[in-house]
PDB file of N, CA and C in Angstrom:
ATOM      1  N   ASN A   1      -7.303  14.380 -14.672  1.00 86.00           N
ATOM      2  CA  ASN A   1      -6.879  13.032 -14.976  1.00 86.00           C
ATOM      3  C   ASN A   1      -7.872  12.405 -15.950  1.00 86.00           C
ATOM      4  N   THR A   2      -7.404  12.022 -17.100  1.00 92.00           N
ATOM      5  CA  THR A   2      -8.268  11.393 -18.098  1.00 92.00           C
ATOM      6  C   THR A   2      -8.008   9.900 -18.226  1.00 92.00           C
ATOM      7  N   LEU A   3      -7.166   9.348 -17.362  1.00 94.00           N
ATOM      8  CA  LEU A   3      -6.846   7.921 -17.426  1.00 94.00           C
ATOM      9  C   LEU A   3      -7.913   7.101 -16.724  1.00 94.00           C
ATOM     10  N   GLY A   4      -8.053   5.852 -17.144  1.00 95.00           N
ATOM     11  CA  GLY A   4      -9.002   4.945 -16.512  1.00 95.00           C
ATOM     12  C   GLY A   4     -10.286   4.838 -17.309  1.00 95.00           C
ATOM     13  N   ASN A   5     -11.100   3.874 -16.922  1.00 94.00           N
ATOM     14  CA  ASN A   5     -12.362   3.634 -17.608  1.00 94.00           C
ATOM     15  C   ASN A   5     -13.301   2.884 -16.671  1.00 94.00           C
ATOM     16  N   SER A   6     -14.474   2.556 -17.154  1.00 93.00           N
ATOM     17  CA  SER A   6     -15.483   1.915 -16.312  1.00 93.00           C
ATOM     18  C   SER A   6     -15.075   0.527 -15.835  1.00 93.00           C
ATOM     19  N   GLY A   7     -14.065  -0.063 -16.438  1.00 93.00           N
ATOM     20  CA  GLY A   7     -13.572  -1.359 -15.983  1.00 93.00           C
ATOM     21  C   GLY A   7     -13.009  -1.312 -14.574  1.00 93.00           C
ATOM     22  N   LEU A   8     -12.649  -0.122 -14.107  1.00 95.00           N
ATOM     23  CA  LEU A   8     -12.122   0.021 -12.749  1.00 95.00           C
ATOM     24  C   LEU A   8     -13.205  -0.143 -11.686  1.00 95.00           C
ATOM     25  N   ALA A   9     -14.455  -0.195 -12.095  1.00 94.00           N
ATOM     26  CA  ALA A   9     -15.563  -0.395 -11.153  1.00 94.00           C
ATOM     27  C   ALA A   9     -15.785  -1.886 -10.936  1.00 94.00           C
ATOM     28  N   THR A  10     -14.714  -2.584 -10.621  1.00 94.00           N
ATOM     29  CA  THR A  10     -14.777  -4.026 -10.405  1.00 94.00           C
ATOM     30  C   THR A  10     -14.268  -4.358  -9.011  1.00 94.00           C
ATOM     31  N   ALA A  11     -14.701  -5.478  -8.491  1.00 96.00           N
ATOM     32  CA  ALA A  11     -14.292  -5.890  -7.142  1.00 96.00           C
ATOM     33  C   ALA A  11     -12.776  -5.994  -7.058  1.00 96.00           C
ATOM     34  N   GLY A  12     -12.203  -5.383  -6.051  1.00 97.00           N
ATOM     35  CA  GLY A  12     -10.768  -5.462  -5.813  1.00 97.00           C
ATOM     36  C   GLY A  12      -9.956  -4.359  -6.453  1.00 97.00           C
ATOM     37  N   SER A  13     -10.563  -3.579  -7.321  1.00 97.00           N
ATOM     38  CA  SER A  13      -9.832  -2.511  -7.992  1.00 97.00           C
ATOM     39  C   SER A  13      -9.309  -1.476  -6.996  1.00 97.00           C
ATOM     40  N   GLY A  14     -10.117  -1.146  -6.013  1.00 97.00           N
ATOM     41  CA  GLY A  14      -9.687  -0.195  -4.987  1.00 97.00           C
ATOM     42  C   GLY A  14      -8.549  -0.739  -4.149  1.00 97.00           C
ATOM     43  N   ASP A  15      -8.552  -2.046  -3.920  1.00 98.00           N
ATOM     44  CA  ASP A  15      -7.453  -2.674  -3.188  1.00 98.00           C
ATOM     45  C   ASP A  15      -6.156  -2.585  -3.984  1.00 98.00           C
ATOM     46  N   VAL A  16      -6.252  -2.768  -5.286  1.00 98.00           N
ATOM     47  CA  VAL A  16      -5.078  -2.632  -6.154  1.00 98.00           C
ATOM     48  C   VAL A  16      -4.554  -1.202  -6.087  1.00 98.00           C
ATOM     49  N   LEU A  17      -5.450  -0.233  -6.138  1.00 98.00           N
ATOM     50  CA  LEU A  17      -5.050   1.173  -6.048  1.00 98.00           C
ATOM     51  C   LEU A  17      -4.376   1.457  -4.711  1.00 98.00           C
ATOM     52  N   ALA A  18      -4.973   0.983  -3.625  1.00 99.00           N
ATOM     53  CA  ALA A  18      -4.397   1.212  -2.290  1.00 99.00           C
ATOM     54  C   ALA A  18      -3.010   0.586  -2.178  1.00 99.00           C
ATOM     55  N   GLY A  19      -2.851  -0.609  -2.711  1.00 98.00           N
ATOM     56  CA  GLY A  19      -1.548  -1.273  -2.674  1.00 98.00           C
ATOM     57  C   GLY A  19      -0.510  -0.548  -3.503  1.00 98.00           C
ATOM     58  N   THR A  20      -0.931  -0.029  -4.633  1.00 98.00           N
ATOM     59  CA  THR A  20      -0.022   0.731  -5.490  1.00 98.00           C
ATOM     60  C   THR A  20       0.457   1.988  -4.770  1.00 98.00           C
ATOM     61  N   ILE A  21      -0.467   2.698  -4.159  1.00 99.00           N
ATOM     62  CA  ILE A  21      -0.114   3.911  -3.417  1.00 99.00           C
ATOM     63  C   ILE A  21       0.787   3.574  -2.233  1.00 99.00           C
ATOM     64  N   ALA A  22       0.454   2.523  -1.496  1.00 99.00           N
ATOM     65  CA  ALA A  22       1.269   2.120  -0.341  1.00 99.00           C
ATOM     66  C   ALA A  22       2.684   1.758  -0.770  1.00 99.00           C
ATOM     67  N   SER A  23       2.821   1.081  -1.904  1.00 98.00           N
ATOM     68  CA  SER A  23       4.158   0.705  -2.361  1.00 98.00           C
ATOM     69  C   SER A  23       4.978   1.931  -2.744  1.00 98.00           C
ATOM     70  N   LEU A  24       4.335   2.935  -3.298  1.00 98.00           N
ATOM     71  CA  LEU A  24       5.046   4.164  -3.648  1.00 98.00           C
ATOM     72  C   LEU A  24       5.489   4.915  -2.394  1.00 98.00           C
ATOM     73  N   ILE A  25       4.643   4.931  -1.377  1.00 99.00           N
ATOM     74  CA  ILE A  25       5.015   5.558  -0.100  1.00 99.00           C
ATOM     75  C   ILE A  25       6.186   4.808   0.518  1.00 99.00           C
ATOM     76  N   ALA A  26       6.120   3.468   0.496  1.00 99.00           N
ATOM     77  CA  ALA A  26       7.183   2.645   1.083  1.00 99.00           C
ATOM     78  C   ALA A  26       8.521   2.851   0.383  1.00 99.00           C
ATOM     79  N   GLN A  27       8.479   3.278  -0.864  1.00 98.00           N
ATOM     80  CA  GLN A  27       9.709   3.537  -1.612  1.00 98.00           C
ATOM     81  C   GLN A  27      10.276   4.923  -1.328  1.00 98.00           C
ATOM     82  N   GLY A  28       9.616   5.673  -0.445  1.00 99.00           N
ATOM     83  CA  GLY A  28      10.140   6.965  -0.028  1.00 99.00           C
ATOM     84  C   GLY A  28       9.544   8.169  -0.730  1.00 99.00           C
ATOM     85  N   ASN A  29       8.528   7.963  -1.534  1.00 98.00           N
ATOM     86  CA  ASN A  29       7.867   9.093  -2.190  1.00 98.00           C
ATOM     87  C   ASN A  29       6.981   9.827  -1.192  1.00 98.00           C
ATOM     88  N   SER A  30       6.749  11.094  -1.436  1.00 99.00           N
ATOM     89  CA  SER A  30       5.857  11.859  -0.566  1.00 99.00           C
ATOM     90  C   SER A  30       4.435  11.328  -0.718  1.00 99.00           C
ATOM     91  N   LEU A  31       3.601  11.609   0.275  1.00 98.00           N
ATOM     92  CA  LEU A  31       2.213  11.168   0.221  1.00 98.00           C
ATOM     93  C   LEU A  31       1.513  11.745  -1.007  1.00 98.00           C
ATOM     94  N   ASN A  32       1.698  13.032  -1.243  1.00 99.00           N
ATOM     95  CA  ASN A  32       1.039  13.679  -2.378  1.00 99.00           C
ATOM     96  C   ASN A  32       1.458  13.053  -3.707  1.00 99.00           C
ATOM     97  N   ASN A  33       2.765  12.882  -3.897  1.00 99.00           N
ATOM     98  CA  ASN A  33       3.242  12.278  -5.144  1.00 99.00           C
ATOM     99  C   ASN A  33       2.775  10.836  -5.273  1.00 99.00           C
ATOM    100  N   SER A  34       2.758  10.104  -4.166  1.00 99.00           N
ATOM    101  CA  SER A  34       2.304   8.713  -4.195  1.00 99.00           C
ATOM    102  C   SER A  34       0.846   8.626  -4.617  1.00 99.00           C
ATOM    103  N   LEU A  35       0.027   9.537  -4.114  1.00 98.00           N
ATOM    104  CA  LEU A  35      -1.383   9.560  -4.505  1.00 98.00           C
ATOM    105  C   LEU A  35      -1.529   9.880  -5.991  1.00 98.00           C
ATOM    106  N   LEU A  36      -0.818  10.893  -6.440  1.00 98.00           N
ATOM    107  CA  LEU A  36      -0.910  11.294  -7.849  1.00 98.00           C
ATOM    108  C   LEU A  36      -0.417  10.195  -8.783  1.00 98.00           C
ATOM    109  N   TYR A  37       0.772   9.663  -8.495  1.00 98.00           N
ATOM    110  CA  TYR A  37       1.339   8.624  -9.355  1.00 98.00           C
ATOM    111  C   TYR A  37       0.533   7.335  -9.274  1.00 98.00           C
ATOM    112  N   GLY A  38       0.053   6.997  -8.082  1.00 98.00           N
ATOM    113  CA  GLY A  38      -0.730   5.775  -7.911  1.00 98.00           C
ATOM    114  C   GLY A  38      -1.988   5.785  -8.752  1.00 98.00           C
ATOM    115  N   VAL A  39      -2.701   6.899  -8.731  1.00 98.00           N
ATOM    116  CA  VAL A  39      -3.920   7.016  -9.535  1.00 98.00           C
ATOM    117  C   VAL A  39      -3.583   6.960 -11.022  1.00 98.00           C
ATOM    118  N   MET A  40      -2.484   7.587 -11.410  1.00 98.00           N
ATOM    119  CA  MET A  40      -2.083   7.582 -12.809  1.00 98.00           C
ATOM    120  C   MET A  40      -1.706   6.170 -13.275  1.00 98.00           C
ATOM    121  N   ILE A  41      -0.924   5.464 -12.475  1.00 97.00           N
ATOM    122  CA  ILE A  41      -0.513   4.099 -12.811  1.00 97.00           C
ATOM    123  C   ILE A  41      -1.733   3.181 -12.902  1.00 97.00           C
ATOM    124  N   HIS A  42      -2.628   3.307 -11.941  1.00 98.00           N
ATOM    125  CA  HIS A  42      -3.848   2.493 -11.877  1.00 98.00           C
ATOM    126  C   HIS A  42      -4.727   2.729 -13.111  1.00 98.00           C
ATOM    127  N   GLY A  43      -4.960   3.977 -13.440  1.00 97.00           N
ATOM    128  CA  GLY A  43      -5.776   4.303 -14.608  1.00 97.00           C
ATOM    129  C   GLY A  43      -5.133   3.865 -15.910  1.00 97.00           C
ATOM    130  N   ASN A  44      -3.822   4.004 -15.996  1.00 97.00           N
ATOM    131  CA  ASN A  44      -3.102   3.594 -17.198  1.00 97.00           C
ATOM    132  C   ASN A  44      -3.207   2.084 -17.399  1.00 97.00           C
ATOM    133  N   ALA A  45      -3.130   1.322 -16.315  1.00 97.00           N
ATOM    134  CA  ALA A  45      -3.264  -0.135 -16.417  1.00 97.00           C
ATOM    135  C   ALA A  45      -4.633  -0.505 -16.974  1.00 97.00           C
ATOM    136  N   ALA A  46      -5.668   0.170 -16.515  1.00 96.00           N
ATOM    137  CA  ALA A  46      -7.019  -0.100 -17.022  1.00 96.00           C
ATOM    138  C   ALA A  46      -7.131   0.279 -18.493  1.00 96.00           C
ATOM    139  N   ASP A  47      -6.495   1.361 -18.876  1.00 96.00           N
ATOM    140  CA  ASP A  47      -6.543   1.776 -20.279  1.00 96.00           C
ATOM    141  C   ASP A  47      -5.837   0.769 -21.185  1.00 96.00           C
ATOM    142  N   LYS A  48      -4.762   0.145 -20.695  1.00 95.00           N
ATOM    143  CA  LYS A  48      -4.076  -0.890 -21.480  1.00 95.00           C
ATOM    144  C   LYS A  48      -5.007  -2.065 -21.767  1.00 95.00           C
ATOM    145  N   LEU A  49      -5.893  -2.352 -20.832  1.00 92.00           N
ATOM    146  CA  LEU A  49      -6.807  -3.488 -20.959  1.00 92.00           C
ATOM    147  C   LEU A  49      -8.062  -3.162 -21.756  1.00 92.00           C
ATOM    148  N   ASP A  50      -8.281  -1.902 -22.033  1.00 92.00           N
ATOM    149  CA  ASP A  50      -9.526  -1.458 -22.667  1.00 92.00           C
ATOM    150  C   ASP A  50      -9.506  -1.717 -24.169  1.00 92.00           C
ATOM    151  N   THR A  51     -10.121  -2.826 -24.559  1.00 91.00           N
ATOM    152  CA  THR A  51     -10.249  -3.138 -25.983  1.00 91.00           C
ATOM    153  C   THR A  51     -11.707  -3.061 -26.421  1.00 91.00           C
ATOM    154  N   GLY A  52     -12.530  -2.455 -25.591  1.00 88.00           N
ATOM    155  CA  GLY A  52     -13.941  -2.309 -25.922  1.00 88.00           C
ATOM    156  C   GLY A  52     -14.826  -2.575 -24.724  1.00 88.00           C
ATOM    157  N   GLU A  53     -16.111  -2.365 -24.894  1.00 86.00           N
ATOM    158  CA  GLU A  53     -17.071  -2.505 -23.793  1.00 86.00           C
ATOM    159  C   GLU A  53     -17.031  -3.885 -23.162  1.00 86.00           C
ATOM    160  N   ASP A  54     -16.893  -4.933 -23.968  1.00 89.00           N
ATOM    161  CA  ASP A  54     -16.862  -6.291 -23.433  1.00 89.00           C
ATOM    162  C   ASP A  54     -15.660  -6.484 -22.504  1.00 89.00           C
ATOM    163  N   ALA A  55     -14.511  -5.962 -22.896  1.00 87.00           N
ATOM    164  CA  ALA A  55     -13.306  -6.074 -22.066  1.00 87.00           C
ATOM    165  C   ALA A  55     -13.482  -5.324 -20.755  1.00 87.00           C
ATOM    166  N   ARG A  56     -14.126  -4.159 -20.803  1.00 89.00           N
ATOM    167  CA  ARG A  56     -14.345  -3.392 -19.576  1.00 89.00           C
ATOM    168  C   ARG A  56     -15.277  -4.137 -18.626  1.00 89.00           C
ATOM    169  N   ARG A  57     -16.275  -4.832 -19.161  1.00 89.00           N
ATOM    170  CA  ARG A  57     -17.203  -5.587 -18.312  1.00 89.00           C
ATOM    171  C   ARG A  57     -16.530  -6.791 -17.664  1.00 89.00           C
ATOM    172  N   LYS A  58     -15.536  -7.356 -18.320  1.00 92.00           N
ATOM    173  CA  LYS A  58     -14.884  -8.571 -17.829  1.00 92.00           C
ATOM    174  C   LYS A  58     -13.597  -8.297 -17.052  1.00 92.00           C
ATOM    175  N   MET A  59     -13.215  -7.040 -16.884  1.00 93.00           N
ATOM    176  CA  MET A  59     -11.964  -6.698 -16.220  1.00 93.00           C
ATOM    177  C   MET A  59     -11.970  -7.177 -14.775  1.00 93.00           C
ATOM    178  N   MET A  60     -10.854  -7.789 -14.369  1.00 95.00           N
ATOM    179  CA  MET A  60     -10.703  -8.274 -12.999  1.00 95.00           C
ATOM    180  C   MET A  60      -9.520  -7.564 -12.351  1.00 95.00           C
ATOM    181  N   ALA A  61      -9.513  -7.537 -11.030  1.00 96.00           N
ATOM    182  CA  ALA A  61      -8.424  -6.881 -10.300  1.00 96.00           C
ATOM    183  C   ALA A  61      -7.074  -7.490 -10.677  1.00 96.00           C
ATOM    184  N   SER A  62      -7.029  -8.798 -10.849  1.00 96.00           N
ATOM    185  CA  SER A  62      -5.764  -9.450 -11.212  1.00 96.00           C
ATOM    186  C   SER A  62      -5.271  -8.983 -12.583  1.00 96.00           C
ATOM    187  N   ASP A  63      -6.186  -8.670 -13.489  1.00 95.00           N
ATOM    188  CA  ASP A  63      -5.794  -8.128 -14.795  1.00 95.00           C
ATOM    189  C   ASP A  63      -5.130  -6.766 -14.626  1.00 95.00           C
ATOM    190  N   ILE A  64      -5.686  -5.968 -13.740  1.00 96.00           N
ATOM    191  CA  ILE A  64      -5.135  -4.632 -13.490  1.00 96.00           C
ATOM    192  C   ILE A  64      -3.723  -4.754 -12.927  1.00 96.00           C
ATOM    193  N   VAL A  65      -3.544  -5.661 -11.956  1.00 97.00           N
ATOM    194  CA  VAL A  65      -2.221  -5.868 -11.347  1.00 97.00           C
ATOM    195  C   VAL A  65      -1.201  -6.251 -12.412  1.00 97.00           C
ATOM    196  N   GLU A  66      -1.575  -7.150 -13.305  1.00 96.00           N
ATOM    197  CA  GLU A  66      -0.652  -7.620 -14.342  1.00 96.00           C
ATOM    198  C   GLU A  66      -0.246  -6.518 -15.313  1.00 96.00           C
ATOM    199  N   ASN A  67      -0.995  -5.435 -15.356  1.00 96.00           N
ATOM    200  CA  ASN A  67      -0.716  -4.359 -16.305  1.00 96.00           C
ATOM    201  C   ASN A  67      -0.289  -3.056 -15.643  1.00 96.00           C
ATOM    202  N   LEU A  68       0.116  -3.105 -14.376  1.00 94.00           N
ATOM    203  CA  LEU A  68       0.496  -1.875 -13.677  1.00 94.00           C
ATOM    204  C   LEU A  68       1.711  -1.209 -14.303  1.00 94.00           C
ATOM    205  N   PHE A  69       2.693  -1.993 -14.724  1.00 86.00           N
ATOM    206  CA  PHE A  69       3.917  -1.394 -15.267  1.00 86.00           C
ATOM    207  C   PHE A  69       4.266  -1.980 -16.604  1.00 86.00           C
TER     208      PHE A  69
END
């Protein structure tokens, strides 16, 4: 997996990931697929926000949520 960046090391990012995975499980996906897709979606959201080092330092969990899909 090459998705994601250092901006994911922010408070609440893990909660966003857990919620993403839980929502995929609740939709009937297998645990394995939910884990794989959840990590991919989470990392992709962070990559959308990555406009440079300053953006990665200022990334917030709410920013990640807004860019999940």
